[in-house]
Short mmCIF file of C-alpha atoms and ligand atoms in Angstrom, two decimals:
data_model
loop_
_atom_site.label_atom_id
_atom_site.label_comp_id
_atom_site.label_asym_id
_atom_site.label_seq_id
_atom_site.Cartn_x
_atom_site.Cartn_y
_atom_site.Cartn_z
CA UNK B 13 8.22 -16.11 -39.47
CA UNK B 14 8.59 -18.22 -36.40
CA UNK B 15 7.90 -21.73 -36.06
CA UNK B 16 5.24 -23.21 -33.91
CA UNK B 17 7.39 -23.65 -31.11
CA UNK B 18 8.55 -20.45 -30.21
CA UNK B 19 6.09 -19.51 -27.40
CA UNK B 20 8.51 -22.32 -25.88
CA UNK B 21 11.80 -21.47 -26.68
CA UNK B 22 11.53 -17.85 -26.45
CA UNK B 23 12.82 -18.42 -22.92
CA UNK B 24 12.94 -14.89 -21.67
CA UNK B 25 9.16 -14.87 -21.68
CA UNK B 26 8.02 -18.34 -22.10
CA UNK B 27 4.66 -19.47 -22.45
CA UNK B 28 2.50 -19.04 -19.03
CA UNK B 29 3.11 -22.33 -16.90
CA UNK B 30 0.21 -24.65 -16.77
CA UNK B 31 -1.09 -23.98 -20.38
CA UNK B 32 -2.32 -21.08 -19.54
CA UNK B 33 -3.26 -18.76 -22.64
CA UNK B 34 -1.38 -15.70 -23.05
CA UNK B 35 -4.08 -12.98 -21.71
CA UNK B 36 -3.92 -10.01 -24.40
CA UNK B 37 -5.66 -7.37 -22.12
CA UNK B 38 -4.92 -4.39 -20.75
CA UNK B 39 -5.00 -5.77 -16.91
CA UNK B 40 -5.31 -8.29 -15.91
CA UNK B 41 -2.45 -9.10 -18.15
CA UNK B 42 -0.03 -11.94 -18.16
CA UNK B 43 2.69 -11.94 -15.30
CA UNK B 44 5.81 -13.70 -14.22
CA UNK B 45 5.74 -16.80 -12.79
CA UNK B 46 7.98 -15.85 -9.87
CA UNK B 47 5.10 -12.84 -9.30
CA UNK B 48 2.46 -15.87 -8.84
CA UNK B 49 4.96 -17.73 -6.88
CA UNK B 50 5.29 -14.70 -4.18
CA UNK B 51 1.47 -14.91 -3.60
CA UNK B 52 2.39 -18.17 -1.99
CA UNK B 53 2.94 -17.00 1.70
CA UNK B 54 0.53 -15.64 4.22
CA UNK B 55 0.95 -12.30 5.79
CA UNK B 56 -0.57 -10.57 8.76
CA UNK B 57 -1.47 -7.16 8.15
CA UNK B 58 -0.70 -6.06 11.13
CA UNK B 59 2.63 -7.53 11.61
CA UNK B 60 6.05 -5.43 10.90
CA UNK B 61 6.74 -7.57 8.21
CA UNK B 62 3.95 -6.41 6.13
CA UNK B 63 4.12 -3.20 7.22
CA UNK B 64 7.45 -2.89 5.73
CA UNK B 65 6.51 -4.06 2.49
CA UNK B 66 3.64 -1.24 2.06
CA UNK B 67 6.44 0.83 3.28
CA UNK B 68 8.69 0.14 0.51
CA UNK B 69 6.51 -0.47 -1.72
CA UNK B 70 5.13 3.57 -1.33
CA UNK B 71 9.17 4.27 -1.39
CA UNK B 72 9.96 2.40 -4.99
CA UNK B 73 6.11 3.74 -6.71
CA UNK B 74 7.51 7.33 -5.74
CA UNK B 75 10.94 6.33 -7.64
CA UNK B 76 9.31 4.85 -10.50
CA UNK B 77 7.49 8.96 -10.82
CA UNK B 78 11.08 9.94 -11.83
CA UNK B 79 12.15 13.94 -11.17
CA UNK B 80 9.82 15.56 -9.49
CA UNK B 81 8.66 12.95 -6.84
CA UNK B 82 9.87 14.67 -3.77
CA UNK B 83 6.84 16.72 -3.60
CA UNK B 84 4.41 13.72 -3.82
CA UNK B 85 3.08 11.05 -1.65
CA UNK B 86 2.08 7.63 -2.81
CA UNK B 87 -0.99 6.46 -1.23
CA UNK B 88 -2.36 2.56 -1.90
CA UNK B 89 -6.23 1.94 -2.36
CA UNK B 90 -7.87 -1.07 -1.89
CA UNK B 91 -9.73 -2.21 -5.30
CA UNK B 92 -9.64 -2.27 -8.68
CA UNK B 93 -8.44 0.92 -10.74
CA UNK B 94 -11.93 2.68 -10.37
CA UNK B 95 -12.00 2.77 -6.97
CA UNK B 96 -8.38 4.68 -7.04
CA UNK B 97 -10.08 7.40 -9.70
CA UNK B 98 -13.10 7.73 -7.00
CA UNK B 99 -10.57 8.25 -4.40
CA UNK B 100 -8.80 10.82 -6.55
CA UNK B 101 -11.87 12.72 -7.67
CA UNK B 102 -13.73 12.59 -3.98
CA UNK B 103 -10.32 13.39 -1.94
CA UNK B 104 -9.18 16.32 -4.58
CA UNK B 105 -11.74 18.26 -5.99
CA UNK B 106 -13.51 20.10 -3.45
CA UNK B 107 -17.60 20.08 -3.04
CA UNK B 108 -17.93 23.11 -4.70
CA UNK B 109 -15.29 22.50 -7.64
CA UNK B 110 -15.42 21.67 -11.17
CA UNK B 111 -14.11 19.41 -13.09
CA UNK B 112 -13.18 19.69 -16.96
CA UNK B 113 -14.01 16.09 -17.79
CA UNK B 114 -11.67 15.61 -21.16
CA UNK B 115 -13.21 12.32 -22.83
CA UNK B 116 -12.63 10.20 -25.63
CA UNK B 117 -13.70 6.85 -24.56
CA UNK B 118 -15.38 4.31 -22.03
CA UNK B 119 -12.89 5.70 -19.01
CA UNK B 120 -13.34 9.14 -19.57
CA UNK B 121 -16.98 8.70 -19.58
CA UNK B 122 -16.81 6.34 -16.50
CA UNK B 123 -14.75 9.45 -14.83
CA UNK B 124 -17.96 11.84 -15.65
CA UNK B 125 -20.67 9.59 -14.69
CA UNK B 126 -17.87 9.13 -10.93
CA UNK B 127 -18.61 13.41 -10.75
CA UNK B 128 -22.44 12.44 -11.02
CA UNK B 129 -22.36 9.87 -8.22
CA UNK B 130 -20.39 12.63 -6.34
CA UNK B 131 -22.74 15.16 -6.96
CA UNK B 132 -20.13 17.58 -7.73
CA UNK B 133 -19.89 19.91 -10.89
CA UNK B 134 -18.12 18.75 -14.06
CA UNK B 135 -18.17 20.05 -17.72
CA UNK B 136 -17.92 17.28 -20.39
CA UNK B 137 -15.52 17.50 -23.73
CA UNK B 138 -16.26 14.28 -25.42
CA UNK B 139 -14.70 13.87 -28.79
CA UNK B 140 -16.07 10.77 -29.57
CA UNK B 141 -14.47 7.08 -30.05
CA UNK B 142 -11.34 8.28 -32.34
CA UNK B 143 -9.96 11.46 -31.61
CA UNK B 144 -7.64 13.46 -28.67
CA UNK B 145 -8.99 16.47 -26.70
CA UNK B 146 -6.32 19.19 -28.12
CA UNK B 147 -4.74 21.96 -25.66
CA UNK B 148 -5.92 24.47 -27.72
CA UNK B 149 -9.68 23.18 -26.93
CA UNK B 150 -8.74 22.98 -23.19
CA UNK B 151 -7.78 26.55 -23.23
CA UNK B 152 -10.95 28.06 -24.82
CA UNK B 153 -12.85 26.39 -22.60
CA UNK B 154 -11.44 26.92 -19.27
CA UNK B 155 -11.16 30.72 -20.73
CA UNK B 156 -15.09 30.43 -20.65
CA UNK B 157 -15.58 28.85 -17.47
CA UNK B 158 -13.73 30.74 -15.14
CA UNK B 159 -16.07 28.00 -12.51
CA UNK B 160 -13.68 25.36 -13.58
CA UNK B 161 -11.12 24.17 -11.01
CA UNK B 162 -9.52 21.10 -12.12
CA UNK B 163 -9.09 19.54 -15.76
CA UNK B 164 -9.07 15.27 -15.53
CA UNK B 165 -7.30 14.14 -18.32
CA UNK B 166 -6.91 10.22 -19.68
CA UNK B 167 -3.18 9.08 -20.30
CA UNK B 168 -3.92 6.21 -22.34
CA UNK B 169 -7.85 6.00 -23.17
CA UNK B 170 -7.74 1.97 -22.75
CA UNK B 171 -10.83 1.40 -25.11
CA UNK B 172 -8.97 2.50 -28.15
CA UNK B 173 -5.78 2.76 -27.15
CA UNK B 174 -5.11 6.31 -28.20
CA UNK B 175 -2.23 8.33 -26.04
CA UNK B 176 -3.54 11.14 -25.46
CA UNK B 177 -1.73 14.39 -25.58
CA UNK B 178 -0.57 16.00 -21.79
CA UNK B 179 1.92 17.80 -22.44
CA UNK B 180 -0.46 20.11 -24.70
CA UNK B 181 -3.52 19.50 -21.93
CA UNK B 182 -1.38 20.23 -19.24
CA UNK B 183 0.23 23.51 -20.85
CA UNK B 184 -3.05 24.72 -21.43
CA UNK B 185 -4.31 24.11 -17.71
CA UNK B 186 -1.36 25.65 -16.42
CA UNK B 187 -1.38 28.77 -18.33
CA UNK B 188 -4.96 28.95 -17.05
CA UNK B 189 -4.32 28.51 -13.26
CA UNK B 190 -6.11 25.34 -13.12
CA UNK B 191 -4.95 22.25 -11.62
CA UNK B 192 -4.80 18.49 -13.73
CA UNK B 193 -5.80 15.43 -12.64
CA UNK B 194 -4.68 12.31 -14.42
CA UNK B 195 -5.94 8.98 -15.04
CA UNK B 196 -2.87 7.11 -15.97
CA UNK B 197 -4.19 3.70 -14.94
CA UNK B 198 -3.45 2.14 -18.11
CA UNK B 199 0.18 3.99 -18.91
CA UNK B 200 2.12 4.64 -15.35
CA UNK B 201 5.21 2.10 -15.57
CA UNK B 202 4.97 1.89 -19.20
CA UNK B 203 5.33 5.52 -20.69
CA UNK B 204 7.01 8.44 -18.86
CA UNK B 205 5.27 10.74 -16.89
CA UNK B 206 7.44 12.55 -14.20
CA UNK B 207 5.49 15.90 -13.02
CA UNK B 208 8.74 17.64 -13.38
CA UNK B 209 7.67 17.56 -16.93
CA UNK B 210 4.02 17.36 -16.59
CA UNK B 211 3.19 18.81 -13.33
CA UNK B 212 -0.07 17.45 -11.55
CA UNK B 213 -2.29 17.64 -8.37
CA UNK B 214 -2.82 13.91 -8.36
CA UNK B 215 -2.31 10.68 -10.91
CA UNK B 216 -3.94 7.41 -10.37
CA UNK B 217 -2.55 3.75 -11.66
CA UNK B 218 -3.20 0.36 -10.21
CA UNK B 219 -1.57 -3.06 -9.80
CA UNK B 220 -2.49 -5.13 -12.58
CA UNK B 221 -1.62 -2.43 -15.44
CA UNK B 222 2.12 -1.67 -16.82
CA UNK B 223 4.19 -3.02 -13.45
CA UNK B 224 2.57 -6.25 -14.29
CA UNK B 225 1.50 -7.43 -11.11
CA UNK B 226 -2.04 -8.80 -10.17
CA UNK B 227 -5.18 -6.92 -9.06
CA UNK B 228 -6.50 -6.03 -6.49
CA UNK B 229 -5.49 -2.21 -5.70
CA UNK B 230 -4.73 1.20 -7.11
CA UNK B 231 -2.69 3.76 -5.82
CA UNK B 232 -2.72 7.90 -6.07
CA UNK B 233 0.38 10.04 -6.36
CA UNK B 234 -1.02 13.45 -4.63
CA UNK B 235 1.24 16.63 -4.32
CA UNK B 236 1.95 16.63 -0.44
CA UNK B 237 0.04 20.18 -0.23
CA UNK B 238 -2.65 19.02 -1.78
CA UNK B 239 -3.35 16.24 0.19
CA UNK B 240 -2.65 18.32 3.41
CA UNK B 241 -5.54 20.69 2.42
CA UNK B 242 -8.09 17.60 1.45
CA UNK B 243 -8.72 16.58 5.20
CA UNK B 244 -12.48 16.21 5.37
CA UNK B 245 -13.14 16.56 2.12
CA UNK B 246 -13.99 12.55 0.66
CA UNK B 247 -17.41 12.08 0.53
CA UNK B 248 -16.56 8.55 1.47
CA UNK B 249 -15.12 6.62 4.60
CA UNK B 250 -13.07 4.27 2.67
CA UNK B 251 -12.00 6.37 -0.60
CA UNK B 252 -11.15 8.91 1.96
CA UNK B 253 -7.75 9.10 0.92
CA UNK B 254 -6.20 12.08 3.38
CA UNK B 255 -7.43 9.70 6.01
CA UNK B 256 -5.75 6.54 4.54
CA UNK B 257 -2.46 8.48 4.60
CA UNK B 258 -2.82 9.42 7.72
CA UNK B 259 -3.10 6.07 8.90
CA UNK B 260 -0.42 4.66 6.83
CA UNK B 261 1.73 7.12 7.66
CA UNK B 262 1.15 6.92 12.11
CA UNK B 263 1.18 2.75 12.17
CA UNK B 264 2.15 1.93 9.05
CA UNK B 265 -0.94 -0.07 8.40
CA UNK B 266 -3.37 0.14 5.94
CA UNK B 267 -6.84 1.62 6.94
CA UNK B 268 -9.14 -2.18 6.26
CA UNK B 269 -7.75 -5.09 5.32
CA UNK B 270 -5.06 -4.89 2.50
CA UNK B 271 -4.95 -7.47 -0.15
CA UNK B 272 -1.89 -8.67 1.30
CA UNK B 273 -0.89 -11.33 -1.22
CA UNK B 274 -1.54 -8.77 -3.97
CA UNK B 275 1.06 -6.77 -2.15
CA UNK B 276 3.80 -9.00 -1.57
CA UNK B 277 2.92 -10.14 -5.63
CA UNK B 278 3.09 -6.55 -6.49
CA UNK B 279 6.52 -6.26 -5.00
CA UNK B 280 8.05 -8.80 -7.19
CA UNK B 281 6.56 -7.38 -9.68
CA UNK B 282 8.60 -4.02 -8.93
CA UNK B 283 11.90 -5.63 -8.20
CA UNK B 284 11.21 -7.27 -12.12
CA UNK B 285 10.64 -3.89 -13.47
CA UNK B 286 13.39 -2.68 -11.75
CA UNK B 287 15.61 -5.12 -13.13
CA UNK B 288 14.36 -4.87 -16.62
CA UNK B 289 15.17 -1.03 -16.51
CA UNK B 290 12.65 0.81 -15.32
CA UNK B 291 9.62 2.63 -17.69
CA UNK B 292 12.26 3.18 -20.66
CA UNK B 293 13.12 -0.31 -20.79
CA UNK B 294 9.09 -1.60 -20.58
CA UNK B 295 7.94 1.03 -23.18
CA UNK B 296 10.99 0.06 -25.73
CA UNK B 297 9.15 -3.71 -25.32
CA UNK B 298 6.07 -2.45 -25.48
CA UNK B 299 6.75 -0.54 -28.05
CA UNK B 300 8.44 -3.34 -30.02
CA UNK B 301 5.60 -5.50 -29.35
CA UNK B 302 2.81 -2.98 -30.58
CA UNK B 303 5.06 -2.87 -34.19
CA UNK B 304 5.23 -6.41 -34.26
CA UNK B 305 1.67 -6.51 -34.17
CA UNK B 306 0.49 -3.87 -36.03
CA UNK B 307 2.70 -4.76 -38.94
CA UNK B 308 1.97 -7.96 -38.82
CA UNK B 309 -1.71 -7.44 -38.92
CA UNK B 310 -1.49 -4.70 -41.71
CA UNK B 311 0.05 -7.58 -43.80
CA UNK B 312 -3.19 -9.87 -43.30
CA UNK B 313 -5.22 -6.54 -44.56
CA UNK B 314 -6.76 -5.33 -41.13
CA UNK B 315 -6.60 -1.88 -40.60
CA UNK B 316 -6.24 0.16 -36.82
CA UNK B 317 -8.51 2.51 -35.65
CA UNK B 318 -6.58 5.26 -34.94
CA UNK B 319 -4.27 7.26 -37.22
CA UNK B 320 -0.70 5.59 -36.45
CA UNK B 321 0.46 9.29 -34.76
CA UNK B 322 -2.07 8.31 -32.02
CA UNK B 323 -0.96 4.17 -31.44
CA UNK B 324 -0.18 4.23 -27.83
CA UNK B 325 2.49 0.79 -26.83
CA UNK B 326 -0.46 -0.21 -24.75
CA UNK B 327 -3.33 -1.52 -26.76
CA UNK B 328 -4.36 -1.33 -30.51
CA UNK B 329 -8.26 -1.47 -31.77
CA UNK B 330 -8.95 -3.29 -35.37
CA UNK B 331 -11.14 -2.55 -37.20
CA UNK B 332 -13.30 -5.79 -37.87
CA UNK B 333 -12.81 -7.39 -41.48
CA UNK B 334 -15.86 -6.48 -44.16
CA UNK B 335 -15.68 -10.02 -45.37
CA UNK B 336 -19.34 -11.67 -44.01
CA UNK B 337 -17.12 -14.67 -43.09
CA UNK B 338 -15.49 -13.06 -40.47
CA UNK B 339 -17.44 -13.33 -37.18
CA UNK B 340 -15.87 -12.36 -33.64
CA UNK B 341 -16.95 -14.73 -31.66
CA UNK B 342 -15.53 -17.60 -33.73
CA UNK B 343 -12.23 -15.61 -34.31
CA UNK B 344 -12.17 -14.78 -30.27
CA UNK B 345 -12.64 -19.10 -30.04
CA UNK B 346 -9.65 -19.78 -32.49
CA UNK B 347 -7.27 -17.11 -30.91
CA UNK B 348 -7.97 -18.81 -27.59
CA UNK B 349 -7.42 -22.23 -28.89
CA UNK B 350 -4.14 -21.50 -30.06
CA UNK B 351 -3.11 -19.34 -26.50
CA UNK B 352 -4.15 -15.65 -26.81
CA UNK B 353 -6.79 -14.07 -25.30
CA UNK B 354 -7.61 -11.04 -27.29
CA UNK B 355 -10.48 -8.23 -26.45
CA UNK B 356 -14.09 -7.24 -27.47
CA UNK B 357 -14.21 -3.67 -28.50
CA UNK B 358 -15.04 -0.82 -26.52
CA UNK B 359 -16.63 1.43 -29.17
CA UNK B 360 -20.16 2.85 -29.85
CA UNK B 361 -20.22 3.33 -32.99
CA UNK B 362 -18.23 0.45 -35.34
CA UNK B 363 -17.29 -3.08 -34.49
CA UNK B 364 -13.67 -3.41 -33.24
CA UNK B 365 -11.24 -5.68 -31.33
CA UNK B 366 -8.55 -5.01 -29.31
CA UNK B 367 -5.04 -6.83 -28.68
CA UNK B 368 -3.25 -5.65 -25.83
CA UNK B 369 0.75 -4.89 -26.25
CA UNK B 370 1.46 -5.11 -22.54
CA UNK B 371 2.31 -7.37 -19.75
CA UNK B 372 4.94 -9.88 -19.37
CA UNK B 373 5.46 -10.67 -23.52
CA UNK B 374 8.02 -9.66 -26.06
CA UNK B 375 7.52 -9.42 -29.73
CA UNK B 376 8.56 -13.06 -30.06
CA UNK B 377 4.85 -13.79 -28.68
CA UNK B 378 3.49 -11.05 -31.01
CA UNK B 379 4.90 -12.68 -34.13
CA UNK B 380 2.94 -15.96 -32.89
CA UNK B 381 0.02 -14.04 -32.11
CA UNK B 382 -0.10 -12.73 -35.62
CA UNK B 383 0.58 -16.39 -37.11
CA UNK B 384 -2.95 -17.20 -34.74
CA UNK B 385 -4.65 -14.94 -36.68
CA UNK B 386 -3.65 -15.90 -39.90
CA UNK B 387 -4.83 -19.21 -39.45
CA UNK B 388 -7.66 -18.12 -37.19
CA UNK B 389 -8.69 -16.19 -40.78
CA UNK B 390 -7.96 -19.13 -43.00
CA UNK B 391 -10.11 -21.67 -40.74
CA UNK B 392 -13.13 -19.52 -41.04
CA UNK B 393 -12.61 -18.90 -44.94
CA UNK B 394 -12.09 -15.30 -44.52
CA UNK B 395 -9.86 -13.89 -47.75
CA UNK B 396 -9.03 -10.06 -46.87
CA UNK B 397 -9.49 -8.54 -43.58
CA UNK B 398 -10.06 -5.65 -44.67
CA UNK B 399 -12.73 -3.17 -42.48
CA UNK B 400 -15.30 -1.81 -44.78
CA UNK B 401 -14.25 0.84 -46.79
CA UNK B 402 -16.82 3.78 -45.42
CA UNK B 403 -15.38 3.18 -41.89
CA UNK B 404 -11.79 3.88 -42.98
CA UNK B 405 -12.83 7.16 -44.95
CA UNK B 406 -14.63 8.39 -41.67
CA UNK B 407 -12.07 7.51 -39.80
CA UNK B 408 -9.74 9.87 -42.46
CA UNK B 409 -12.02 12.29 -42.28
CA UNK B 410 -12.23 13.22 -38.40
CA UNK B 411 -8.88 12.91 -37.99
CA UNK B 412 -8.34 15.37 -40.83
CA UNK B 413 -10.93 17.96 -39.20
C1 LIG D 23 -8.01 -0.23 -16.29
C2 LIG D 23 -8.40 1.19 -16.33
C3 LIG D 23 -9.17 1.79 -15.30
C4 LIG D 23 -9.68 1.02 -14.12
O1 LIG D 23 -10.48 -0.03 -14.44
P1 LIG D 23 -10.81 -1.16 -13.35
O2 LIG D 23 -11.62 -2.13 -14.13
O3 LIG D 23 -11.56 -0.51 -12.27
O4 LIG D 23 -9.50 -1.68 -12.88
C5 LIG D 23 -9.40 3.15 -15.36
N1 LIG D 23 -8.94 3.89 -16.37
C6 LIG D 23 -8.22 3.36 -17.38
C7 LIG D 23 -7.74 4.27 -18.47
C8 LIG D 23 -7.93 2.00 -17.40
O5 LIG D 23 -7.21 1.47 -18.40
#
């Protein structure tokens, strides 16, 4: 156990300055103080100095890809993460592809309902709130839709937390000739994912996810060729991204105004990762941090919702406690009271919460964040937090199947 004080002395990652509660979301998350600090200067987008940062900034993303990256360009989107996957999807799949939409949560359903507003073709797999789309399911369907051109997979499906399984989905759309698209909004910078091992058309992340830095744009890896042969495709003037590229790549400049102080932010943010070791270093804390809290919580009787094989380092989903004491909204006050803002669930069909396991934390913070709940569970009279026990035998169930 740690005392009360720890958030304090913990001094690699202290408390946020200025009281600020700890913000246990998947993006925005909590950042560095010196990332606030570089959002203190004004830049001119035009100017060589800012030019130079995109520049290097699109140089260091590409190294952060790992092996592989030669073949890829990095290209910045203004926006939050959803305006990257729009880019992606509108740039990429041409007007008369398909899409195999693989969904098991709020983003891959947010990716299908994209391919509606695009009015281009798209199959749906959705397996529900709990459970991975499996390679061998990929294969037997692109075997029956010879239509289908491109398979969009979710790295980590952010409203459980469940990490799903590429390799698999992108062995299977491989062996079928098809070409994967990835979501990794919620992963990129935090768990490995060099296209020398998984190879793919494009990937999309953003700002405010595993680099820790603040929103206020995505970006899209996109295999040079690929990119070459999407001139003219976007169905949009500023999610265009061949023609953002293009731009970037004759002046230097972005297309529209950049979020410039996002940018300079952003690069701190790299230089941090950098220094803390790159994505093996940030998923061994993330990782420690998800254990921390998962263990922790197990003690006080709540239970996740996904088998443990599926626990991404990003975010975890409880269950909420059976006990008619426990209501969310009073537990969501305490937590904040004592410095940790935690998440509503995402899911249709039980009630959940969700604690995020990244941004700029270490399991000193979960320990603390446990202790909040403890007490948070103590104030309201609750005695076990344990989810009803029909919702864990369902759960048991599916994942058996
Ligand atoms: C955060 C996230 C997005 C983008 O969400 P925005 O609110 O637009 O930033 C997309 N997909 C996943 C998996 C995410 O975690």
């Amino acid at each position: 156990m740690t005392d009360q004080n720890s958030t304090v002395i913990s001094n690699a990652f202290p408390a946020p300055e200025l009281g600020e509660p700890f913000l246990l979301t998947p993006g925005p998350l909590s950042t560095a103080f010196e990332v606030k600090k570089a959002m203190l200067k004004d830049w001119g987008s035009w100017d060589v100095d800012f030019r130079a940062l995109t520049a290097d900034m699109r140089k260091r993303l590409l190294r952060v890809l790992g092996a592989g990256a030669h073949d890829y360009e990095c290209i910045p989107v203004q926006g939050s993460g959803t305006f990257g996957v729009e880019a992606m999807l509108g740039s990429v799949v041409p007007q008369e592809g398909k899409v195999l939409v693989l969904s098991n949560g709020a983003y891959g359903q947010r990716a299908a309902e994209t391919m509606r507003y695009l009015k281009r073709a798209y199959y749906l797999l959705d397996k529900g709130d709990y459970l991975p789309p499996r390679g061998d399911e990929v294969a037997t369907i692109l075997l029956n839709d010879p239509a289908i051109t491109h398979v969009l997979a979710i790295h980590c499906e952010t409203s459980s937390g469940i990490l799903n399984p590429l390799n698999e989905i992108s062995k299977a759309t491989r062996a079928a000739g098809r070409r994967l698209l990835i979501d990794s909004m919620s992963a990129f910078g935090g768990v490995d994912i060099s296209p020398d091992k998984i190879p793919f058309d494009a990937m999309v992340s953003s700002a405010n996810k595993c680099i820790e830095g603040v929103p206020g744009f995505g970006f899209v890896f996109i295999r040079r060729q690929v990119l070459e042969s999407s001139k003219g495709n976007s169905h949009s003037l500023s999610l265009d991204l061949y023609a953002q590229w293009a731009t970037m790549e004759k002046s230097g400049q972005w297309r529209f105004t950049p979020p410039t102080h996002v940018v300079a932010a952003f690069l701190e943010a790299l230089r941090l990762f950098e220094e803390e070791g790159g994505v093996l270093a940030r998923n061994t804390r993330y990782t420690r941090n998800r254990d921390v809290l998962v263990s922790g919580m197990r003690q006080l009787g709540f239970e996740t919702l996904l088998d443990h094989a599926w626990l991404s380092p990003i975010i975890v989903s409880f269950f909420c406690p059976q006990d008619p004491a426990f209501h969310f909204d009073r537990f969501y006050y305490l937590m904040k009271a004592s410095g940790y803002i935690i998440y509503p669930g995402k899911l249709t069909v039980v009630d959940s919460f969700r604690i995020g396991c990244i941004g700029h934390m270490d399991d000193h913070i979960m320990q603390d964040v446990v202790k909040a709940a403890a007490d948070a569970l103590k104030e309201m009279g609750v005695r076990d937090a344990a989810p009803p026990a029909n919702v864990i035998e369902e759960r048991n169930r599916l994942s058996s199947m």
